[in-house]
CSV table of C-alpha atoms and ligand atoms in Angstrom, one decimal:
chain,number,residue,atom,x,y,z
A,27,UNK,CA,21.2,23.0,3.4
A,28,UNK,CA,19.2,22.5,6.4
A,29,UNK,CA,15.7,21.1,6.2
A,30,UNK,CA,12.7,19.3,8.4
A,31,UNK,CA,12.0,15.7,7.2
A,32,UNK,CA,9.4,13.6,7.7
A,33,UNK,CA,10.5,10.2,9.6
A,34,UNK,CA,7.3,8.6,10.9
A,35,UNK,CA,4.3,9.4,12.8
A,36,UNK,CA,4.9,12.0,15.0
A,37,UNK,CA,9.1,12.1,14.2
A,38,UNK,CA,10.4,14.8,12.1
A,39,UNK,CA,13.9,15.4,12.4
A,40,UNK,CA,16.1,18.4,11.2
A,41,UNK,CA,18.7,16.9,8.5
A,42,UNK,CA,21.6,18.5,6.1
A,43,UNK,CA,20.6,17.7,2.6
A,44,UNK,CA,21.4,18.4,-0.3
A,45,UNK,CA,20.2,22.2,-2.4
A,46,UNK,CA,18.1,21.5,-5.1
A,47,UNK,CA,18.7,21.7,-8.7
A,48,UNK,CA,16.8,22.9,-11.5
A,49,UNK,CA,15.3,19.4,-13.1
A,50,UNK,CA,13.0,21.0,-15.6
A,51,UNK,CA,13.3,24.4,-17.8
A,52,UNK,CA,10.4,25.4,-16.2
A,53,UNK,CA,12.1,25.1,-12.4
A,54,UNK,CA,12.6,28.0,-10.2
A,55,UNK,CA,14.8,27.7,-7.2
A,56,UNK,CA,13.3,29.7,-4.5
A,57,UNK,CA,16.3,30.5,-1.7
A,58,UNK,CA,13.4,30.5,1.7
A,59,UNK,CA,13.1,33.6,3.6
A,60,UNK,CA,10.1,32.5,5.7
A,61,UNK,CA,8.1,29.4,5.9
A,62,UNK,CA,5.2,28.1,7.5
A,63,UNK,CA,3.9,25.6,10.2
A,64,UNK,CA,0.1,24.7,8.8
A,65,UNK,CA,-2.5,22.9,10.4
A,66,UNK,CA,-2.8,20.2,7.5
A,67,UNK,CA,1.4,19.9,8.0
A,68,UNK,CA,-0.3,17.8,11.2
A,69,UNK,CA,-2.0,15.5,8.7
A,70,UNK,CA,1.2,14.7,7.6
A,71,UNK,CA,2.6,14.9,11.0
A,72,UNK,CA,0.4,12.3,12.7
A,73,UNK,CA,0.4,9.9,9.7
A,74,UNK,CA,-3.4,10.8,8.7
A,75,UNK,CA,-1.9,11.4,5.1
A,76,UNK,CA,-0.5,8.3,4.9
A,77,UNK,CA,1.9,7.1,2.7
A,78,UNK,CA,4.7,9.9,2.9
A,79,UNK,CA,8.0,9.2,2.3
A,80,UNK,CA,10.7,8.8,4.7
A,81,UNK,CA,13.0,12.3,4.5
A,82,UNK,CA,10.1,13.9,2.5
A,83,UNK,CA,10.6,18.0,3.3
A,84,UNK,CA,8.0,19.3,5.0
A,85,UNK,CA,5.8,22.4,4.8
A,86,UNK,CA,3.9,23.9,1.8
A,87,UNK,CA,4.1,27.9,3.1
A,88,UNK,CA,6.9,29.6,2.0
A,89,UNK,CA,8.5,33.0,0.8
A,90,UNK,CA,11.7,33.7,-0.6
A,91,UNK,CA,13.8,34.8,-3.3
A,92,UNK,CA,14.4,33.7,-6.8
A,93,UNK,CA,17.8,32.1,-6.7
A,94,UNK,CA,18.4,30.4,-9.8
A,95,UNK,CA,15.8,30.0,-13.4
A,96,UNK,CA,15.5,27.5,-16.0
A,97,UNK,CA,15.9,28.6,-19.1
A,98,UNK,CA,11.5,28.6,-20.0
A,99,UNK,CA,10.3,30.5,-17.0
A,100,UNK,CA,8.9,33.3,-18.1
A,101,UNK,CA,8.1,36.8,-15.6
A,102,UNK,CA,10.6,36.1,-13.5
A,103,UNK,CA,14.3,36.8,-12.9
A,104,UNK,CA,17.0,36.1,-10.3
A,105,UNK,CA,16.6,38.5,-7.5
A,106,UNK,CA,12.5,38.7,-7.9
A,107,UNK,CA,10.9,38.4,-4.3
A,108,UNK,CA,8.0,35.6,-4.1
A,109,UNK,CA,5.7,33.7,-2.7
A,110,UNK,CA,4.3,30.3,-3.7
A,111,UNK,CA,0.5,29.2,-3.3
A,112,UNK,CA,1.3,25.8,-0.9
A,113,UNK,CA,1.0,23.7,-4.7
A,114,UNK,CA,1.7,24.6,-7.9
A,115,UNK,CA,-0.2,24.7,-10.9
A,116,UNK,CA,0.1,25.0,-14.7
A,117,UNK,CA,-1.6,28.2,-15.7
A,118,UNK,CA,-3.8,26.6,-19.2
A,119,UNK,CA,-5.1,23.3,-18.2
A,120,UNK,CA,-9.1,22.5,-17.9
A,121,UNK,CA,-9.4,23.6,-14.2
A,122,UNK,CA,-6.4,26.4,-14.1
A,123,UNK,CA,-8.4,28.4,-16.9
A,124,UNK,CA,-11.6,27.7,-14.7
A,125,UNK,CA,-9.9,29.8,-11.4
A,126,UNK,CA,-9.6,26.4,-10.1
A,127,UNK,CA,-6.0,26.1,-9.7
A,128,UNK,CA,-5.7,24.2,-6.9
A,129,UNK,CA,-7.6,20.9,-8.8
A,130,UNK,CA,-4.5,21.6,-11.9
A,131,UNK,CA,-4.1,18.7,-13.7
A,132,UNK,CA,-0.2,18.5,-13.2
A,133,UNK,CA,-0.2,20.8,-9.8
A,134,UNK,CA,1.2,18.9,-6.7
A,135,UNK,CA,1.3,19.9,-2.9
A,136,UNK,CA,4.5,21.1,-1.5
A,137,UNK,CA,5.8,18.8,1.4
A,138,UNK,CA,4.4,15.6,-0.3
A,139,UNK,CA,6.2,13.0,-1.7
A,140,UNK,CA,4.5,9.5,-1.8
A,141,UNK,CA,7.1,6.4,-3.5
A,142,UNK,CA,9.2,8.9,-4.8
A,143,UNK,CA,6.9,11.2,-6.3
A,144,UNK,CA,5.7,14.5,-5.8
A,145,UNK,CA,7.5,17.4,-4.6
A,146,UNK,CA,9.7,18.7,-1.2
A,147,UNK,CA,8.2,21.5,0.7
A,148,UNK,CA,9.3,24.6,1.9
A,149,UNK,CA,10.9,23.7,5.5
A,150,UNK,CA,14.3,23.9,3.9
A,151,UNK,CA,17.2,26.9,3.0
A,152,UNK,CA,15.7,26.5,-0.4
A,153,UNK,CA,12.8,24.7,-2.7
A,154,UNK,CA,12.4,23.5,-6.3
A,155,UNK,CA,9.0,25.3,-7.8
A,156,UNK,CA,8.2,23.3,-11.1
A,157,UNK,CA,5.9,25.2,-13.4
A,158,UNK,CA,7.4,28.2,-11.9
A,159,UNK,CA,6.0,31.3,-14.2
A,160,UNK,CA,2.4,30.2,-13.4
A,161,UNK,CA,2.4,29.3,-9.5
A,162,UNK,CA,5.1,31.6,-8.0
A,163,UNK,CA,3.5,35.2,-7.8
A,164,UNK,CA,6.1,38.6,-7.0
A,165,UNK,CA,5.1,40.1,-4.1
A,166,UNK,CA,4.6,44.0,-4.3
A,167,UNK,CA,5.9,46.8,-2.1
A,168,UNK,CA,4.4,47.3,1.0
A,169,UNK,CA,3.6,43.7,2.1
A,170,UNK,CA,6.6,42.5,4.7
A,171,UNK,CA,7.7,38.7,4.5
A,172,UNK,CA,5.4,37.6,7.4
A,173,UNK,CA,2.4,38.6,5.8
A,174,UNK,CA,3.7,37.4,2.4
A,175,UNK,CA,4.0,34.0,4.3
A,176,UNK,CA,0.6,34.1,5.8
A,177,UNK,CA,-0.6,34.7,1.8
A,178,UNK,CA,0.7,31.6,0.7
A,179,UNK,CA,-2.0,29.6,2.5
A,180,UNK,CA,-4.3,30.1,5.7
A,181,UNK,CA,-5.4,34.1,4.6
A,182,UNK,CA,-6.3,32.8,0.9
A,183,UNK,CA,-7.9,29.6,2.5
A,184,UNK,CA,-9.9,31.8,5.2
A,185,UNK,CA,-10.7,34.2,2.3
A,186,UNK,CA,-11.9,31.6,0.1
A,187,UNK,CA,-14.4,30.4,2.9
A,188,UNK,CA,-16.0,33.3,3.7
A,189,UNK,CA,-16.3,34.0,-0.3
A,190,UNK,CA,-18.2,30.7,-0.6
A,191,UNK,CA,-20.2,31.3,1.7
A,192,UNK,CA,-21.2,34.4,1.1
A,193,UNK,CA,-22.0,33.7,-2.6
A,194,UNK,CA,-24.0,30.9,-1.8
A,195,UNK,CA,-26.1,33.1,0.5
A,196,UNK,CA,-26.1,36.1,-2.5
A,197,UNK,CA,-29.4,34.7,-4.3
A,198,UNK,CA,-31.5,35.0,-1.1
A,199,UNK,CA,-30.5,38.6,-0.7
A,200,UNK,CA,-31.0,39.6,-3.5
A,201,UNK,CA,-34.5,38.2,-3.4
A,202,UNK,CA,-35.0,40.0,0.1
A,203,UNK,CA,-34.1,43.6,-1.8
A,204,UNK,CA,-36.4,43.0,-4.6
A,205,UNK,CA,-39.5,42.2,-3.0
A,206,UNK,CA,-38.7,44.2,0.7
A,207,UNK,CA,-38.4,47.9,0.0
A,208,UNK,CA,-36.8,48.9,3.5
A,209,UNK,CA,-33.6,46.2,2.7
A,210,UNK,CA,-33.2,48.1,-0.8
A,211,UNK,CA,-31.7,51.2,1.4
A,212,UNK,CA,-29.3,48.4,3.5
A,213,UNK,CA,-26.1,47.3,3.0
A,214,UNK,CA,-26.1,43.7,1.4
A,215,UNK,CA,-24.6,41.8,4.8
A,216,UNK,CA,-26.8,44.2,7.3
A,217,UNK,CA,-28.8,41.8,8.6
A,218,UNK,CA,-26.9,38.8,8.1
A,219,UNK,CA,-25.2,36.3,10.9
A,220,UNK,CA,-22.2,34.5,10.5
A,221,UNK,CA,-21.0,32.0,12.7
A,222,UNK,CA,-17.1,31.0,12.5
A,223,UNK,CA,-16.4,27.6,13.8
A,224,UNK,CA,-12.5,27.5,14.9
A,225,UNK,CA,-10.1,30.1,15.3
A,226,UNK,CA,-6.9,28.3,14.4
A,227,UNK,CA,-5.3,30.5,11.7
A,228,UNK,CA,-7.6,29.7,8.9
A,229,UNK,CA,-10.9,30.7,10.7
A,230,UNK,CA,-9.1,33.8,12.4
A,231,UNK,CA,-8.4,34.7,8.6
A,232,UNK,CA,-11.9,33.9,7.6
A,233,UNK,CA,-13.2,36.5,10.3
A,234,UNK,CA,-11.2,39.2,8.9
A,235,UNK,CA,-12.0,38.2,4.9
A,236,UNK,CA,-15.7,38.5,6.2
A,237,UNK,CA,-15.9,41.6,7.5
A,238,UNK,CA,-13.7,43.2,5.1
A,239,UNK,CA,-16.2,41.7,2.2
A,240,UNK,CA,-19.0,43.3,4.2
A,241,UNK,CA,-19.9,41.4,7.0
A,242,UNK,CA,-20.9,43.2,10.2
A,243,UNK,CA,-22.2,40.6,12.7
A,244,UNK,CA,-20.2,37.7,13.2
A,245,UNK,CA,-19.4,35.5,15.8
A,246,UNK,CA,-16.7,33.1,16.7
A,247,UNK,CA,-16.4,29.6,19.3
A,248,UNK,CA,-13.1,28.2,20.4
A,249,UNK,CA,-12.2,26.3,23.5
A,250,UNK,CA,-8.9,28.4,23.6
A,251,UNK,CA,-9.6,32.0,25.1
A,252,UNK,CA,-6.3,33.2,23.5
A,253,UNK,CA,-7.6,32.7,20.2
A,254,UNK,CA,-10.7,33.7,21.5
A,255,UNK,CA,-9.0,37.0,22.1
A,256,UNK,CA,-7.5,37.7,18.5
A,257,UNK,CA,-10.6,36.8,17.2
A,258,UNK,CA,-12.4,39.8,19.3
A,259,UNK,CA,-9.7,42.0,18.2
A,260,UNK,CA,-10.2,41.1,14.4
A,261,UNK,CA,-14.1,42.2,14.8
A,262,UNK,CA,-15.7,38.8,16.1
A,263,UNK,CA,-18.3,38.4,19.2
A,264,UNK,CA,-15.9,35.3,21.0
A,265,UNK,CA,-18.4,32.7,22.2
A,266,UNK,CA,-16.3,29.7,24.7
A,267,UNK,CA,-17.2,26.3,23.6
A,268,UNK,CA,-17.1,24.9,26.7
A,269,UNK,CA,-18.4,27.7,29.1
A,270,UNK,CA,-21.3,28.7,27.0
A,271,UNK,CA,-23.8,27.0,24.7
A,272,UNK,CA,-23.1,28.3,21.5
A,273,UNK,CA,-26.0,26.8,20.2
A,274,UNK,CA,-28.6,28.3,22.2
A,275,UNK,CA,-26.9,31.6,21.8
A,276,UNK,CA,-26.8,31.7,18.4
A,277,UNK,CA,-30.5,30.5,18.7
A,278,UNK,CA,-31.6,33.9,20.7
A,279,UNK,CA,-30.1,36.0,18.5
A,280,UNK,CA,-31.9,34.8,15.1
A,281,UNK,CA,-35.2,34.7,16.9
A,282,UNK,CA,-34.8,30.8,17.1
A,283,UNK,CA,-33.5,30.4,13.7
A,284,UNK,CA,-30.0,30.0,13.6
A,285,UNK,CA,-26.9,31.6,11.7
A,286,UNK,CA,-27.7,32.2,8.1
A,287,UNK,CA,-23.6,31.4,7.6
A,288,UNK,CA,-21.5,28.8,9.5
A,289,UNK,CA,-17.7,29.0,7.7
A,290,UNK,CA,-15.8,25.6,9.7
A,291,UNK,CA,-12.5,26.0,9.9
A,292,UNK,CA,-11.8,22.9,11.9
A,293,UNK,CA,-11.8,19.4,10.1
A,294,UNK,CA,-13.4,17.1,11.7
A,295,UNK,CA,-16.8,15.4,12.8
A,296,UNK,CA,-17.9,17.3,15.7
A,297,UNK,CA,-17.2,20.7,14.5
A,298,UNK,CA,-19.3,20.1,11.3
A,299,UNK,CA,-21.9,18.6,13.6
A,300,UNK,CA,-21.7,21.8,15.5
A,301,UNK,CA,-21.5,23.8,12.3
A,302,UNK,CA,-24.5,22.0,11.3
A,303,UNK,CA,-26.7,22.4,14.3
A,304,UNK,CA,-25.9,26.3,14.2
A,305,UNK,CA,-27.2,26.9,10.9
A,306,UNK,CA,-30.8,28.0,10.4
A,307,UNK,CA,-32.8,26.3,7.2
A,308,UNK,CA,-31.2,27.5,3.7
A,309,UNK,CA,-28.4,28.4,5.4
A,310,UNK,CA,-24.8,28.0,4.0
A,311,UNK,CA,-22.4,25.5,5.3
A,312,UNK,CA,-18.7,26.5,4.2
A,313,UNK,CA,-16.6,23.8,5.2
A,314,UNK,CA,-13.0,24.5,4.9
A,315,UNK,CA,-11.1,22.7,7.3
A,316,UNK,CA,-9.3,19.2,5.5
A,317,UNK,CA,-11.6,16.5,7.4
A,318,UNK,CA,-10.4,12.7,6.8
A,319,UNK,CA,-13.4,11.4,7.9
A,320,UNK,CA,-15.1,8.8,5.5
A,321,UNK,CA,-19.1,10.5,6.6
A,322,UNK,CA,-20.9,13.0,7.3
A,323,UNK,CA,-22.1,13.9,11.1
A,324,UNK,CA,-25.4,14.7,9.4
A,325,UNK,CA,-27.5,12.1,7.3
A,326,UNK,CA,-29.1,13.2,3.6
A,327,UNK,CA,-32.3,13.7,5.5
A,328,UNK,CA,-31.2,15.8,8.0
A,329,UNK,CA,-29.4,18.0,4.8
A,330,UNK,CA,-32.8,17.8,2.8
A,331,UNK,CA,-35.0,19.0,5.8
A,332,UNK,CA,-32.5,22.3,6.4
A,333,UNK,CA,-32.4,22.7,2.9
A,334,UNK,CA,-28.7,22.9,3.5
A,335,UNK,CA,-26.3,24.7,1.1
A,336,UNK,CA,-22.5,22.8,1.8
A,337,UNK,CA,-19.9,24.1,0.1
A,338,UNK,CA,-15.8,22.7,0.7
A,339,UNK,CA,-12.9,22.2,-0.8
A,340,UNK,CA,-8.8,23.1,-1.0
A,341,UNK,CA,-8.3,26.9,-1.6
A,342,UNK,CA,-7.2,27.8,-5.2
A,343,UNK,CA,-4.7,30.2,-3.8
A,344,UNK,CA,-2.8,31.5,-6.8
A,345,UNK,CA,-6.5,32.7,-8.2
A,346,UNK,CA,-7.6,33.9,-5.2
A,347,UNK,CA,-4.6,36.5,-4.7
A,348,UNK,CA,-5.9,38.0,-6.9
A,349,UNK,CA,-8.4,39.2,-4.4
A,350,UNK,CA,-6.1,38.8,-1.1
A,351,UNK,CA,-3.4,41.1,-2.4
A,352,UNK,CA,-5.7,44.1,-2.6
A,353,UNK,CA,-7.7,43.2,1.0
A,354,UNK,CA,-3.5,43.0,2.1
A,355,UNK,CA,-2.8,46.5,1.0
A,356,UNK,CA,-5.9,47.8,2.4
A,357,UNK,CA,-4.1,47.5,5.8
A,358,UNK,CA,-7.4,47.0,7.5
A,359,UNK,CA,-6.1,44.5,9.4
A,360,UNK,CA,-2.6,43.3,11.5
A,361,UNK,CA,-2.7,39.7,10.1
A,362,UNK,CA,0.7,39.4,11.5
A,363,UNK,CA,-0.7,38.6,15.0
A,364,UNK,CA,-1.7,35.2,13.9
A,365,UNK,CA,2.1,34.8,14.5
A,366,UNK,CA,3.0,33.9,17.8
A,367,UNK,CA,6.2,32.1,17.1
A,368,UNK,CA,9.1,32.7,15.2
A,369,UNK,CA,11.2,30.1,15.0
A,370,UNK,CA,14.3,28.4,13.6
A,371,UNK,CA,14.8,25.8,11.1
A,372,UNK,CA,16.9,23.8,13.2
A,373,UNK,CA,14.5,24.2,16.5
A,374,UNK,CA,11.8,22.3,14.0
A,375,UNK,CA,11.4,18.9,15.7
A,376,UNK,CA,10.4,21.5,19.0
A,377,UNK,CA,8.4,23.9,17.1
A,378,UNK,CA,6.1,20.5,15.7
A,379,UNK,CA,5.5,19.5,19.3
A,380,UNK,CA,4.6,23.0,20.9
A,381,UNK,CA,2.2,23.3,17.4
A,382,UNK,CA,0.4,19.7,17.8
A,383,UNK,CA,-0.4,20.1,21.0
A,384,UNK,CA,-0.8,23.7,21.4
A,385,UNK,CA,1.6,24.4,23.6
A,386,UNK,CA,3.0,28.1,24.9
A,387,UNK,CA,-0.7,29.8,23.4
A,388,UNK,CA,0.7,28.7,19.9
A,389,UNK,CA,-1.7,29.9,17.1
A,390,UNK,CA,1.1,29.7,14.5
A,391,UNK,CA,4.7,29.0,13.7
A,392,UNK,CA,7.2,30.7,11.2
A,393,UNK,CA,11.0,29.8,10.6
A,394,UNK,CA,13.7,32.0,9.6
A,395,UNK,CA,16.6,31.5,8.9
B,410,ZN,ZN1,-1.0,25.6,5.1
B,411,ZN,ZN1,-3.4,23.6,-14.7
């Protein structure tokens, strides 16, 4: 089969490999339909995850059907059409029974193999899903296989930070409505102003989770006015990094204060510094872009003297479809536009350049076959 290996830093390379076999009982062999370019694929990509083996599959997004079963897995049979949270989990351990699947005590991330352990990813014909029965989920009618894709990661991830961040902010509203009559007659997220730092896939995502959970004034920087534009269209006020001062516009329309919700969907030092500047004091801080940095662009002072609420941390996907399946079928929003490229697997060591450097108004990649 064909697949998109990991050489080195910057070098992926599209090989013929060999289709994987069920190893375990618990083994499902998904045969891809679509899978996905990600933002932390990069990680990998550039060599900021280091220690990746040579020829390691790439890619942790992908769809497909069930091709073959070991004889344990329970649910599913040949023929079922699924997607995969981008790692896997176990379904009864300490975190898994906690909703936090994505911290499973056997799960591992697709696309990662480091001295020979760990498991391919989804850039391939097919993949190997150990623990099958409790990570792979059947998608229902109605949801195509792009969508299904964008499920697998970035709309549960974008979800998940607007979730956190409004739950963190939950305590002071419900404070507001107890002791301010006129907010007892208001929707919960009237008044409220979120900020979203980053409209790469995962912060375009968290625009739509937020106004779909309630959200009605939200705003959204970029430097790129494409993604500037899908961000408009999903219900966000765009606001240019560059050409404007985000900060000072934020600023006038709190009445000095700040945003009471800054969701960062970025990953690195200068948009949490950003993220942090932009939030007013109490305010909630839901970081979820992967940042390698070793510190904080803000000291414990700084955090104590905002009375900051920080909240991060990888998406437990396979719990939080739960919740994304439903907003999905609501078909409130064309999530699909995220997409512009579709791609092949065999164009992959292309479709890696034209995502890293955001090439041709690339917001994100899909191959088919
Ligand atoms: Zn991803
Ligand atoms: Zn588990």
């Amino acid at each position: 089969m064909q697949a998109i290996t990991f050489q080195q830093p910057y070098k992926v390379l599209v090989k013929t490999v060999p289709i994987p076999k069920i190893l375990q009982d618990t083994d499902v062999i998904v045969k891809v339909c679509v899978s996905g370019l990600c933002g932390s694929d990069l990680h990998v990509y550039r060599g900021d995850e280091v220690g990746i083996d040579k020829d390691t599959i790439m890619g942790h997004e992908f769809m497909g059907i069930v091709n073959e079963i070991g004889s344990n897995v329970k649910d599913l049979k040949v023929g079922d059409r699924v997607l995969s949270p981008f790692s896997n989990c176990c379904g009864e351990c300490f975190y898994c029974c906690r909703g936090i699947t994505s911290r499973c005590e056997k799960g591992q991330l697709f696309g990662c193999l480091k001295n020979g352990y760990g498991i391919h990813g989804g850039q391939a014909e097919y993949v190997r899903v150990p623990l099958a029965s409790s990570t792979l989920v059947k998608i229902p009618e109605g949801i195509s296989d792009n969508t299904a894709l964008l499920l697998c990661d970035v709309l549960c991830t974008g979800y998940f930070c607007a979730e956190n961040g409004l739950n963190e902010l939950a305590p002071q509203i419900s404070y507001l409505k107890q002791y301010k009559l006129e907010y007892q007659k208001k929707d919960e997220y009237d008044d409220i102003v979120v900020v979203v730092v980053g409209c790469g896939p995962v912060g375009l995502m968290s625009i739509a989770s937020a106004i779909y959970l309630g959200v009605k004034t939200i705003y959204s920087i970029d430097s790129i006015q494409e993604r500037l534009e899908i961000a408009k269209e999903f219900g966000a006020t765009p606001i240019h990094l560059i050409d404007e001062n985000p900060i000072e516009k934020i600023k006038e329309i709190t009445n000095g204060r700040g945003a009471d919700i800054v969701l960062e969907a970025v990953g690195n030092l200068s948009s949490l510094d950003l993220s942090f500047k932009l939030l007013r004091p109490a305010g909630v801080l839901s970081s979820i872009g992967l940042n390698h940095s070793n510190t904080f662009p803000f000291n414990p002072n700084d955090g104590y003297h905002k009375n900051l609420k920080y909240i991060s941390g990888r998406c437990p996907v396979r719990q939080i479809l739960t919740k994304t399946i439903p907003f999905v079928l609501s078909k409130k929003f064309n999530f699909e536009k995220i997409i512009t490229h579709e791609m092949k697997l065999s164009d992959g060591e292309k479709a890696y350049e034209i995502f890293e450097k955001k090439l041709d108004k690339c917001v994100k990649v899909v191959f088919k076959k």
